Amino acid sequence: MTEAAPRLAALAETLLGAPLPVRIRAWDGSEAGPPDGPTLVLNNRRALRRVLWRPGELGLARAWVAGDLTVDGDLFDMLDRVAGLLWERGPAPAPEIAPALRRSGLGKLGAVHRRLPQLPDRAAGAAEAAALLRDPEARSALRDLVALARPWPAPAPPPEEAPGRRGGAIHSKSRDKQAISHHYDVGNEFYEHVLGPSMVYSCAYWSPGSTLEEAQRDKIDLVCRKLGLQPGQRLLDVGCGWGSMALHAAREYGARVTGITLSREQAAYARKRAAEEGLADRLDIRIQDYRDVKDGPYDAISSIGMAEHVGAERYREYARTLHALLAPGGRLLNHQIARPPEPDEEAYRIDEFIDAYVFPDGELSPLGTTVGELERAGFEVRDVEALREHYALTLRAWVARLEDSWEEAVRLTSPGRARVWRLYMAASALGFEHGRLGVNQVLAVKPAGAGRSGLPLRLRTWGE
């Protein structure tokens, strides 16, 4: 029988309708594809089974997390080569197609969706899938793929995957707490290996020659300067993480800081740091939902990398809540990842891999949507700074740290969890580099009487 890798390469090119951009190595040791660059390694047939039973990004992610699929060579190069074929070809066909595929004798062969265009509705998706299945060459390729995969029984998802059904309505307080715990409560030591001593889990602010630690310090200080913090002022740090922003604001600017998080591990870590630095009297670290904060007014609010968890349906409530917590003349600095707007925003769907393994229920909004909701809440938006390239540099630094301490990261969590982080951060870095993702700092003010903003005429000096 023909070796597996040449068969897989031929099948992939038939189903994808394009030349294979990477080399393949199969479980039998055979190889096929371009000789240069990274190699996609299928360690067993189960990698194919996962894609057949859950076609598209989630099936590939499950194979990667489980270790059925690995990369020999540069992961960034691999992702860059395959992104156009695997992650930019539109959504999978509608669920109604699966029964038709089973009746055809081909099993759950949803991999056909990679030949489909953007589908306006389910009926169109079914029609396209049926047309593809009438193609003799495609039908032959799909049958050969089933023969190679031996797809039964269906592989169980890796244990690192978040449950498909989560308690409570999406973005309810209980469900948000579960989502935050899934992502952040995996061990502070693990995050120390990835993030470094700064323990800042958001985009750094780079200068030529700066280290990751220096770039994260500069980002935090930039936020403090944009907020115009003064000694004795009250700062609310929404989604305070491990306390780095709160500690810096208290230590360097003399602010009295309330930091809130839904992660117990983050809160314990931040409190310990505050005690060690002798700043516990200036910091109040709480395990609290932003919707439950009732002790305003605050002079300033920082929200760094938290709004991505809020959700589109709750964003107006988020903006209004923060507006109500600010004193007149108070400033908000909202640091948030953004996505390009969709032609039809109703068609936006949460990324399958991110939702299942990284940020359950996380949603990204276009920058214009964020600005619009802040303005509707009563804020005056005074400055927007785009930091897209800075996040790409940050993610590459995090990937390097993870790879350098791989064995320890695996020991502290699990092989699957470490793979999740490596894939998520590498793919995200490329997303920022190619403009598929952005990140912006939006400075907004709650105007005081007679429209006074309290901001300097030359805003971008930030007090320097």
GROMACS .gro file of C-alpha atoms in nm:
model
  464
    1MET     CA    1   0.000   0.000   0.000
    2THR     CA    2   0.118   0.353  -0.073
    3GLU     CA    3   0.290   0.527   0.218
    4ALA     CA    4   0.065   0.754   0.421
    5ALA     CA    5   0.235   1.092   0.369
    6PRO     CA    6   0.218   1.101  -0.014
    7ARG     CA    7  -0.148   0.995   0.003
    8LEU     CA    8  -0.222   1.267   0.258
    9ALA     CA    9  -0.042   1.531   0.053
   10ALA     CA   10  -0.241   1.440  -0.259
   11LEU     CA   11  -0.568   1.434  -0.065
   12ALA     CA   12  -0.497   1.769   0.098
   13GLU     CA   13  -0.427   1.934  -0.235
   14THR     CA   14  -0.747   1.791  -0.383
   15LEU     CA   15  -0.966   1.903  -0.094
   16LEU     CA   16  -0.797   2.237  -0.041
   17GLY     CA   17  -0.775   2.317  -0.409
   18ALA     CA   18  -0.420   2.451  -0.371
   19PRO     CA   19  -0.062   2.323  -0.350
   20LEU     CA   20   0.043   2.202  -0.007
   21PRO     CA   21   0.260   2.479   0.148
   22VAL     CA   22   0.436   2.257   0.406
   23ARG     CA   23   0.594   1.916   0.433
   24ILE     CA   24   0.404   1.627   0.594
   25ARG     CA   25   0.547   1.341   0.799
   26ALA     CA   26   0.307   1.058   0.880
   27TRP     CA   27   0.297   0.797   1.157
   28ASP     CA   28   0.463   0.539   0.931
   29GLY     CA   29   0.772   0.762   0.885
   30SER     CA   30   0.689   0.859   0.528
   31GLU     CA   31   0.722   1.223   0.413
   32ALA     CA   32   0.589   1.433   0.128
   33GLY     CA   33   0.565   1.797   0.029
   34PRO     CA   34   0.809   2.087  -0.011
   35PRO     CA   35   1.156   1.997   0.123
   36ASP     CA   36   1.223   2.338   0.277
   37GLY     CA   37   1.063   2.487   0.586
   38PRO     CA   38   0.877   2.326   0.877
   39THR     CA   39   0.719   1.982   0.876
   40LEU     CA   40   0.368   1.900   0.997
   41VAL     CA   41   0.394   1.571   1.187
   42LEU     CA   42   0.092   1.340   1.220
   43ASN     CA   43   0.201   1.116   1.504
   44ASN     CA   44  -0.091   0.876   1.462
   45ARG     CA   45  -0.415   0.822   1.273
   46ARG     CA   46  -0.605   0.986   1.554
   47ALA     CA   47  -0.496   1.327   1.422
   48LEU     CA   48  -0.700   1.259   1.108
   49ARG     CA   49  -0.991   1.123   1.307
   50ARG     CA   50  -1.014   1.443   1.507
   51VAL     CA   51  -1.036   1.653   1.192
   52LEU     CA   52  -1.295   1.421   1.038
   53TRP     CA   53  -1.518   1.423   1.344
   54ARG     CA   54  -1.479   1.798   1.408
   55PRO     CA   55  -1.366   1.957   1.081
   56GLY     CA   56  -1.192   2.290   1.071
   57GLU     CA   57  -1.004   2.478   1.336
   58LEU     CA   58  -1.138   2.296   1.643
   59GLY     CA   59  -1.046   1.952   1.508
   60LEU     CA   60  -0.694   2.069   1.428
   61ALA     CA   61  -0.666   2.232   1.770
   62ARG     CA   62  -0.774   1.913   1.945
   63ALA     CA   63  -0.513   1.716   1.753
   64TRP     CA   64  -0.247   1.970   1.851
   65VAL     CA   65  -0.344   1.986   2.219
   66ALA     CA   66  -0.355   1.606   2.246
   67GLY     CA   67  -0.012   1.573   2.085
   68ASP     CA   68  -0.147   1.383   1.785
   69LEU     CA   69  -0.027   1.668   1.563
   70THR     CA   70   0.306   1.843   1.614
   71VAL     CA   71   0.546   2.065   1.420
   72ASP     CA   72   0.909   1.992   1.344
   73GLY     CA   73   1.065   2.332   1.286
   74ASP     CA   74   0.956   2.692   1.330
   75LEU     CA   75   0.596   2.708   1.455
   76PHE     CA   76   0.558   3.070   1.340
   77ASP     CA   77   0.667   2.975   0.989
   78MET     CA   78   0.427   2.680   0.986
   79LEU     CA   79   0.129   2.890   1.096
   80ASP     CA   80   0.214   3.164   0.849
   81ARG     CA   81   0.222   2.914   0.562
   82VAL     CA   82  -0.104   2.736   0.642
   83ALA     CA   83  -0.310   3.028   0.771
   84GLY     CA   84  -0.446   3.119   0.429
   85LEU     CA   85  -0.559   2.762   0.364
   86LEU     CA   86  -0.692   2.659   0.703
   87TRP     CA   87  -0.804   2.969   0.892
   88GLU     CA   88  -0.915   3.223   0.634
   89ARG     CA   89  -1.152   3.029   0.411
   90GLY     CA   90  -1.477   3.107   0.588
   91PRO     CA   91  -1.704   2.917   0.824
   92ALA     CA   92  -1.788   2.550   0.820
   93PRO     CA   93  -2.111   2.442   0.651
   94ALA     CA   94  -2.425   2.428   0.859
   95PRO     CA   95  -2.494   2.134   1.095
   96GLU     CA   96  -2.770   2.012   0.862
   97ILE     CA   97  -2.502   1.901   0.616
   98ALA     CA   98  -2.371   1.628   0.846
   99PRO     CA   99  -2.667   1.389   0.793
  100ALA     CA  100  -2.630   1.423   0.417
  101LEU     CA  101  -2.261   1.338   0.445
  102ARG     CA  102  -2.340   1.031   0.655
  103ARG     CA  103  -2.601   0.917   0.402
  104SER     CA  104  -2.341   0.949   0.130
  105GLY     CA  105  -2.134   0.680   0.302
  106LEU     CA  106  -1.847   0.919   0.364
  107GLY     CA  107  -1.897   0.973   0.736
  108LYS     CA  108  -1.865   1.314   0.899
  109LEU     CA  109  -1.650   1.462   0.627
  110GLY     CA  110  -1.696   1.827   0.706
  111ALA     CA  111  -1.347   1.896   0.579
  112VAL     CA  112  -1.525   1.978   0.253
  113HIS     CA  113  -1.606   2.318   0.400
  114ARG     CA  114  -1.256   2.436   0.314
  115ARG     CA  115  -1.362   2.436  -0.051
  116LEU     CA  116  -1.670   2.646   0.025
  117PRO     CA  117  -1.695   3.025   0.001
  118GLN     CA  118  -1.845   3.249   0.267
  119LEU     CA  119  -2.195   3.112   0.307
  120PRO     CA  120  -2.485   3.356   0.347
  121ASP     CA  121  -2.718   3.099   0.497
  122ARG     CA  122  -2.751   2.729   0.581
  123ALA     CA  123  -2.937   2.638   0.266
  124ALA     CA  124  -2.655   2.778   0.055
  125GLY     CA  125  -2.402   2.582   0.262
  126ALA     CA  126  -2.591   2.258   0.208
  127ALA     CA  127  -2.613   2.324  -0.165
  128GLU     CA  128  -2.237   2.388  -0.191
  129ALA     CA  129  -2.156   2.074   0.008
  130ALA     CA  130  -2.389   1.864  -0.206
  131ALA     CA  131  -2.229   2.003  -0.522
  132LEU     CA  132  -1.884   1.913  -0.393
  133LEU     CA  133  -1.992   1.562  -0.307
  134ARG     CA  134  -2.110   1.517  -0.665
  135ASP     CA  135  -1.752   1.582  -0.780
  136PRO     CA  136  -1.607   1.234  -0.848
  137GLU     CA  137  -1.252   1.345  -0.767
  138ALA     CA  138  -1.358   1.495  -0.435
  139ARG     CA  139  -1.565   1.189  -0.344
  140SER     CA  140  -1.271   0.962  -0.417
  141ALA     CA  141  -1.038   1.179  -0.209
  142LEU     CA  142  -1.278   1.179   0.083
  143ARG     CA  143  -1.318   0.803   0.074
  144ASP     CA  144  -0.940   0.764   0.071
  145LEU     CA  145  -0.915   0.997   0.371
  146VAL     CA  146  -1.163   0.783   0.564
  147ALA     CA  147  -0.966   0.471   0.475
  148LEU     CA  148  -0.647   0.631   0.606
  149ALA     CA  149  -0.805   0.767   0.924
  150ARG     CA  150  -1.009   0.460   1.024
  151PRO     CA  151  -1.230   0.716   1.199
  152TRP     CA  152  -1.421   0.504   1.446
  153PRO     CA  153  -1.463   0.548   1.737
  154ALA     CA  154  -1.463   0.928   1.768
  155PRO     CA  155  -1.173   1.053   1.986
  156ALA     CA  156  -1.269   1.226   2.309
  157PRO     CA  157  -1.167   1.593   2.337
  158PRO     CA  158  -0.848   1.659   2.537
  159PRO     CA  159  -0.913   1.725   2.909
  160GLU     CA  160  -0.790   2.084   2.872
  161GLU     CA  161  -1.097   2.175   2.668
  162ALA     CA  162  -1.358   2.386   2.847
  163PRO     CA  163  -1.700   2.217   2.879
  164GLY     CA  164  -1.931   2.285   2.587
  165ARG     CA  165  -2.222   2.368   2.815
  166ARG     CA  166  -2.134   2.613   3.089
  167GLY     CA  167  -2.349   2.711   3.381
  168GLY     CA  168  -2.556   3.028   3.355
  169ALA     CA  169  -2.637   3.263   3.070
  170ILE     CA  170  -2.343   3.391   2.868
  171HIS     CA  171  -2.170   3.680   3.048
  172SER     CA  172  -2.375   3.631   3.363
  173LYS     CA  173  -2.168   3.683   3.677
  174SER     CA  174  -2.146   3.311   3.754
  175ARG     CA  175  -2.046   3.214   3.403
  176ASP     CA  176  -1.790   3.495   3.374
  177LYS     CA  177  -1.632   3.372   3.696
  178GLN     CA  178  -1.605   3.019   3.553
  179ALA     CA  179  -1.451   3.152   3.232
  180ILE     CA  180  -1.192   3.359   3.419
  181SER     CA  181  -1.104   3.065   3.642
  182HIS     CA  182  -1.053   2.839   3.338
  183HIS     CA  183  -0.796   3.077   3.196
  184TYR     CA  184  -0.619   3.226   3.495
  185ASP     CA  185  -0.639   2.967   3.774
  186VAL     CA  186  -0.386   2.730   3.618
  187GLY     CA  187  -0.106   2.814   3.860
  188ASN     CA  188   0.083   3.136   3.925
  189GLU     CA  189   0.418   2.961   3.877
  190PHE     CA  190   0.321   2.871   3.521
  191TYR     CA  191   0.244   3.235   3.445
  192GLU     CA  192   0.576   3.341   3.598
  193HIS     CA  193   0.755   3.125   3.342
  194VAL     CA  194   0.558   3.275   3.053
  195LEU     CA  195   0.518   3.640   3.155
  196GLY     CA  196   0.842   3.697   3.340
  197PRO     CA  197   0.900   3.894   3.661
  198SER     CA  198   0.663   4.177   3.561
  199MET     CA  199   0.362   3.939   3.570
  200VAL     CA  200   0.183   4.168   3.326
  201TYR     CA  201  -0.052   3.983   3.093
  202SER     CA  202  -0.118   4.245   2.827
  203CYS     CA  203   0.063   4.424   2.547
  204ALA     CA  204   0.396   4.580   2.644
  205TYR     CA  205   0.519   4.919   2.519
  206TRP     CA  206   0.847   4.865   2.336
  207SER     CA  207   1.141   5.090   2.262
  208PRO     CA  208   1.447   4.989   2.058
  209GLY     CA  209   1.665   4.761   2.268
  210SER     CA  210   1.424   4.727   2.560
  211THR     CA  211   1.370   4.399   2.741
  212LEU     CA  212   1.026   4.249   2.805
  213GLU     CA  213   1.045   4.362   3.166
  214GLU     CA  214   1.135   4.718   3.068
  215ALA     CA  215   0.863   4.730   2.801
  216GLN     CA  216   0.597   4.616   3.049
  217ARG     CA  217   0.709   4.872   3.304
  218ASP     CA  218   0.693   5.142   3.037
  219LYS     CA  219   0.338   5.034   2.942
  220ILE     CA  220   0.216   5.054   3.300
  221ASP     CA  221   0.381   5.390   3.349
  222LEU     CA  222   0.227   5.516   3.024
  223VAL     CA  223  -0.118   5.424   3.159
  224CYS     CA  224  -0.049   5.606   3.485
  225ARG     CA  225   0.063   5.918   3.298
  226LYS     CA  226  -0.237   5.911   3.067
  227LEU     CA  227  -0.459   5.893   3.373
  228GLY     CA  228  -0.273   6.187   3.526
  229LEU     CA  229  -0.242   6.010   3.862
  230GLN     CA  230  -0.159   6.225   4.164
  231PRO     CA  231  -0.074   6.132   4.525
  232GLY     CA  232  -0.382   6.043   4.725
  233GLN     CA  233  -0.611   5.992   4.426
  234ARG     CA  234  -0.835   5.684   4.412
  235LEU     CA  235  -0.770   5.445   4.123
  236LEU     CA  236  -0.992   5.150   4.033
  237ASP     CA  237  -0.799   4.885   3.839
  238VAL     CA  238  -1.059   4.665   3.667
  239GLY     CA  239  -0.922   4.318   3.599
  240CYS     CA  240  -0.611   4.385   3.807
  241GLY     CA  241  -0.444   4.053   3.726
  242TRP     CA  242  -0.145   3.983   3.950
  243GLY     CA  243  -0.137   4.341   4.075
  244SER     CA  244   0.140   4.496   3.865
  245MET     CA  245  -0.052   4.808   3.759
  246ALA     CA  246  -0.194   4.858   4.109
  247LEU     CA  247   0.147   4.824   4.271
  248HIS     CA  248   0.312   5.065   4.027
  249ALA     CA  249   0.038   5.326   4.073
  250ALA     CA  250   0.066   5.306   4.451
  251ARG     CA  251   0.446   5.295   4.465
  252GLU     CA  252   0.539   5.549   4.198
  253TYR     CA  253   0.238   5.784   4.203
  254GLY     CA  254   0.110   5.759   4.559
  255ALA     CA  255  -0.238   5.650   4.448
  256ARG     CA  256  -0.481   5.461   4.669
  257VAL     CA  257  -0.576   5.164   4.454
  258THR     CA  258  -0.863   4.919   4.448
  259GLY     CA  259  -0.789   4.623   4.223
  260ILE     CA  260  -1.062   4.375   4.129
  261THR     CA  261  -1.035   4.031   3.970
  262LEU     CA  262  -1.246   3.717   3.950
  263SER     CA  263  -0.942   3.492   3.989
  264ARG     CA  264  -0.862   3.370   4.339
  265GLU     CA  265  -0.505   3.283   4.243
  266GLN     CA  266  -0.443   3.629   4.100
  267ALA     CA  267  -0.587   3.799   4.408
  268ALA     CA  268  -0.373   3.594   4.646
  269TYR     CA  269  -0.061   3.668   4.441
  270ALA     CA  270  -0.132   4.044   4.425
  271ARG     CA  271  -0.198   4.067   4.799
  272LYS     CA  272   0.127   3.885   4.873
  273ARG     CA  273   0.322   4.124   4.650
  274ALA     CA  274   0.160   4.426   4.816
  275ALA     CA  275   0.253   4.297   5.162
  276GLU     CA  276   0.612   4.222   5.058
  277GLU     CA  277   0.653   4.576   4.919
  278GLY     CA  278   0.496   4.740   5.224
  279LEU     CA  279   0.208   4.876   5.015
  280ALA     CA  280  -0.080   4.682   5.168
  281ASP     CA  281  -0.218   4.998   5.329
  282ARG     CA  282  -0.256   5.162   4.985
  283LEU     CA  283  -0.397   4.860   4.800
  284ASP     CA  284  -0.730   4.684   4.833
  285ILE     CA  285  -0.733   4.371   4.617
  286ARG     CA  286  -1.079   4.219   4.586
  287ILE     CA  287  -1.232   3.914   4.424
  288GLN     CA  288  -1.520   4.108   4.275
  289ASP     CA  289  -1.717   4.155   3.954
  290TYR     CA  290  -1.700   4.507   3.812
  291ARG     CA  291  -2.080   4.517   3.827
  292ASP     CA  292  -2.067   4.482   4.205
  293VAL     CA  293  -1.836   4.776   4.276
  294LYS     CA  294  -2.041   5.033   4.469
  295ASP     CA  295  -1.784   5.249   4.651
  296GLY     CA  296  -1.724   5.522   4.395
  297PRO     CA  297  -1.646   5.785   4.303
  298TYR     CA  298  -1.293   5.714   4.181
  299ASP     CA  299  -1.058   5.971   4.035
  300ALA     CA  300  -0.936   5.733   3.765
  301ILE     CA  301  -1.011   5.387   3.626
  302SER     CA  302  -0.773   5.157   3.439
  303SER     CA  303  -0.907   4.858   3.247
  304ILE     CA  304  -0.618   4.674   3.084
  305GLY     CA  305  -0.699   4.362   2.885
  306MET     CA  306  -1.026   4.306   3.068
  307ALA     CA  307  -1.295   4.436   2.830
  308GLU     CA  308  -1.243   4.136   2.598
  309HIS     CA  309  -1.425   3.930   2.862
  310VAL     CA  310  -1.726   4.162   2.884
  311GLY     CA  311  -1.913   4.050   2.572
  312ALA     CA  312  -2.101   4.253   2.312
  313GLU     CA  313  -2.433   4.227   2.493
  314ARG     CA  314  -2.282   4.363   2.813
  315TYR     CA  315  -2.050   4.629   2.678
  316ARG     CA  316  -2.296   4.915   2.717
  317GLU     CA  317  -2.353   4.810   3.078
  318TYR     CA  318  -1.976   4.795   3.128
  319ALA     CA  319  -1.928   5.148   2.992
  320ARG     CA  320  -2.215   5.291   3.197
  321THR     CA  321  -2.095   5.118   3.514
  322LEU     CA  322  -1.746   5.265   3.483
  323HIS     CA  323  -1.887   5.607   3.398
  324ALA     CA  324  -2.101   5.600   3.713
  325LEU     CA  325  -1.799   5.504   3.927
  326LEU     CA  326  -1.590   5.803   3.811
  327ALA     CA  327  -1.592   6.146   3.970
  328PRO     CA  328  -1.657   6.441   3.736
  329GLY     CA  329  -1.332   6.511   3.557
  330GLY     CA  330  -1.215   6.154   3.616
  331ARG     CA  331  -1.034   5.960   3.344
  332LEU     CA  332  -1.074   5.608   3.206
  333LEU     CA  333  -0.794   5.425   3.025
  334ASN     CA  334  -0.940   5.128   2.836
  335HIS     CA  335  -0.672   4.899   2.688
  336GLN     CA  336  -0.844   4.644   2.464
  337ILE     CA  337  -0.781   4.401   2.178
  338ALA     CA  338  -0.989   4.478   1.868
  339ARG     CA  339  -1.084   4.304   1.547
  340PRO     CA  340  -1.173   4.447   1.206
  341PRO     CA  341  -1.547   4.508   1.157
  342GLU     CA  342  -1.746   4.239   0.976
  343PRO     CA  343  -1.955   4.327   0.668
  344ASP     CA  344  -2.243   4.184   0.870
  345GLU     CA  345  -2.174   4.214   1.242
  346GLU     CA  346  -2.453   3.965   1.317
  347ALA     CA  347  -2.237   3.702   1.145
  348TYR     CA  348  -1.950   3.741   1.393
  349ARG     CA  349  -1.875   3.421   1.584
  350ILE     CA  350  -1.634   3.355   1.868
  351ASP     CA  351  -1.320   3.175   1.750
  352GLU     CA  352  -1.362   2.800   1.815
  353PHE     CA  353  -1.011   2.731   1.941
  354ILE     CA  354  -0.998   3.039   2.165
  355ASP     CA  355  -1.345   2.967   2.305
  356ALA     CA  356  -1.270   2.602   2.380
  357TYR     CA  357  -0.918   2.629   2.517
  358VAL     CA  358  -0.815   2.985   2.599
  359PHE     CA  359  -1.084   3.246   2.677
  360PRO     CA  360  -1.427   3.081   2.706
  361ASP     CA  361  -1.697   3.330   2.601
  362GLY     CA  362  -1.434   3.589   2.504
  363GLU     CA  363  -1.550   3.835   2.237
  364LEU     CA  364  -1.364   4.097   2.039
  365SER     CA  365  -1.523   4.418   1.913
  366PRO     CA  366  -1.411   4.665   1.647
  367LEU     CA  367  -1.249   4.981   1.779
  368GLY     CA  368  -1.539   5.191   1.649
  369THR     CA  369  -1.786   4.987   1.853
  370THR     CA  370  -1.584   5.039   2.171
  371VAL     CA  371  -1.554   5.413   2.116
  372GLY     CA  372  -1.924   5.441   2.033
  373GLU     CA  373  -2.035   5.264   2.349
  374LEU     CA  374  -1.808   5.476   2.567
  375GLU     CA  375  -1.954   5.789   2.412
  376ARG     CA  376  -2.311   5.663   2.458
  377ALA     CA  377  -2.233   5.612   2.826
  378GLY     CA  378  -2.140   5.978   2.860
  379PHE     CA  379  -1.763   5.965   2.819
  380GLU     CA  380  -1.572   6.210   2.603
  381VAL     CA  381  -1.311   6.011   2.411
  382ARG     CA  382  -0.995   6.221   2.396
  383ASP     CA  383  -0.723   5.994   2.259
  384VAL     CA  384  -0.679   5.659   2.086
  385GLU     CA  385  -0.335   5.500   2.052
  386ALA     CA  386  -0.291   5.185   1.845
  387LEU     CA  387  -0.028   4.941   1.973
  388ARG     CA  388  -0.072   4.653   1.728
  389GLU     CA  389   0.297   4.595   1.652
  390HIS     CA  390   0.379   4.616   2.024
  391TYR     CA  391   0.153   4.318   2.097
  392ALA     CA  392   0.318   4.109   1.827
  393LEU     CA  393   0.657   4.172   1.990
  394THR     CA  394   0.513   4.090   2.334
  395LEU     CA  395   0.364   3.760   2.219
  396ARG     CA  396   0.685   3.652   2.050
  397ALA     CA  397   0.871   3.725   2.374
  398TRP     CA  398   0.619   3.517   2.571
  399VAL     CA  399   0.651   3.226   2.326
  400ALA     CA  400   1.030   3.238   2.360
  401ARG     CA  401   1.001   3.228   2.739
  402LEU     CA  402   0.761   2.934   2.725
  403GLU     CA  403   0.982   2.739   2.487
  404ASP     CA  404   1.291   2.808   2.700
  405SER     CA  405   1.120   2.667   3.010
  406TRP     CA  406   0.908   2.403   2.837
  407GLU     CA  407   0.975   2.109   3.070
  408GLU     CA  408   0.897   2.314   3.378
  409ALA     CA  409   0.581   2.460   3.220
  410VAL     CA  410   0.461   2.108   3.140
  411ARG     CA  411   0.535   1.994   3.495
  412LEU     CA  412   0.338   2.283   3.642
  413THR     CA  413   0.028   2.230   3.426
  414SER     CA  414   0.007   1.955   3.164
  415PRO     CA  415   0.155   1.887   2.819
  416GLY     CA  416  -0.179   1.981   2.664
  417ARG     CA  417  -0.205   2.310   2.852
  418ALA     CA  418   0.147   2.408   2.752
  419ARG     CA  419   0.064   2.328   2.387
  420VAL     CA  420  -0.251   2.541   2.410
  421TRP     CA  421  -0.046   2.839   2.518
  422ARG     CA  422   0.225   2.789   2.260
  423LEU     CA  423  -0.024   2.767   1.973
  424TYR     CA  424  -0.248   3.047   2.101
  425MET     CA  425   0.035   3.294   2.151
  426ALA     CA  426   0.215   3.213   1.825
  427ALA     CA  427  -0.103   3.237   1.618
  428SER     CA  428  -0.201   3.559   1.794
  429ALA     CA  429   0.140   3.713   1.723
  430LEU     CA  430   0.088   3.651   1.353
  431GLY     CA  431  -0.264   3.791   1.379
  432PHE     CA  432  -0.127   4.120   1.510
  433GLU     CA  433   0.158   4.128   1.260
  434HIS     CA  434  -0.076   4.080   0.964
  435GLY     CA  435  -0.340   4.324   1.088
  436ARG     CA  436  -0.609   4.066   1.165
  437LEU     CA  437  -0.598   4.182   1.527
  438GLY     CA  438  -0.532   4.519   1.685
  439VAL     CA  439  -0.498   4.661   2.034
  440ASN     CA  440  -0.579   5.014   2.139
  441GLN     CA  441  -0.555   5.239   2.439
  442VAL     CA  442  -0.862   5.463   2.455
  443LEU     CA  443  -0.843   5.757   2.694
  444ALA     CA  444  -1.182   5.894   2.792
  445VAL     CA  445  -1.292   6.153   3.044
  446LYS     CA  446  -1.611   6.212   3.239
  447PRO     CA  447  -1.657   6.584   3.178
  448ALA     CA  448  -1.686   6.811   3.479
  449GLY     CA  449  -1.914   7.115   3.498
  450ALA     CA  450  -1.921   7.344   3.193
  451GLY     CA  451  -1.753   7.073   2.987
  452ARG     CA  452  -1.415   7.096   3.162
  453SER     CA  453  -1.198   6.795   3.080
  454GLY     CA  454  -0.896   6.878   3.294
  455LEU     CA  455  -0.668   6.754   3.017
  456PRO     CA  456  -0.358   6.940   2.894
  457LEU     CA  457  -0.370   7.117   2.560
  458ARG     CA  458  -0.083   6.903   2.430
  459LEU     CA  459  -0.219   6.564   2.516
  460ARG     CA  460   0.049   6.335   2.383
  461THR     CA  461   0.315   6.472   2.617
  462TRP     CA  462   0.141   6.284   2.899
  463GLY     CA  463   0.282   6.521   3.154
  464GLU     CA  464   0.646   6.489   3.047
   0.00000   0.00000   0.00000
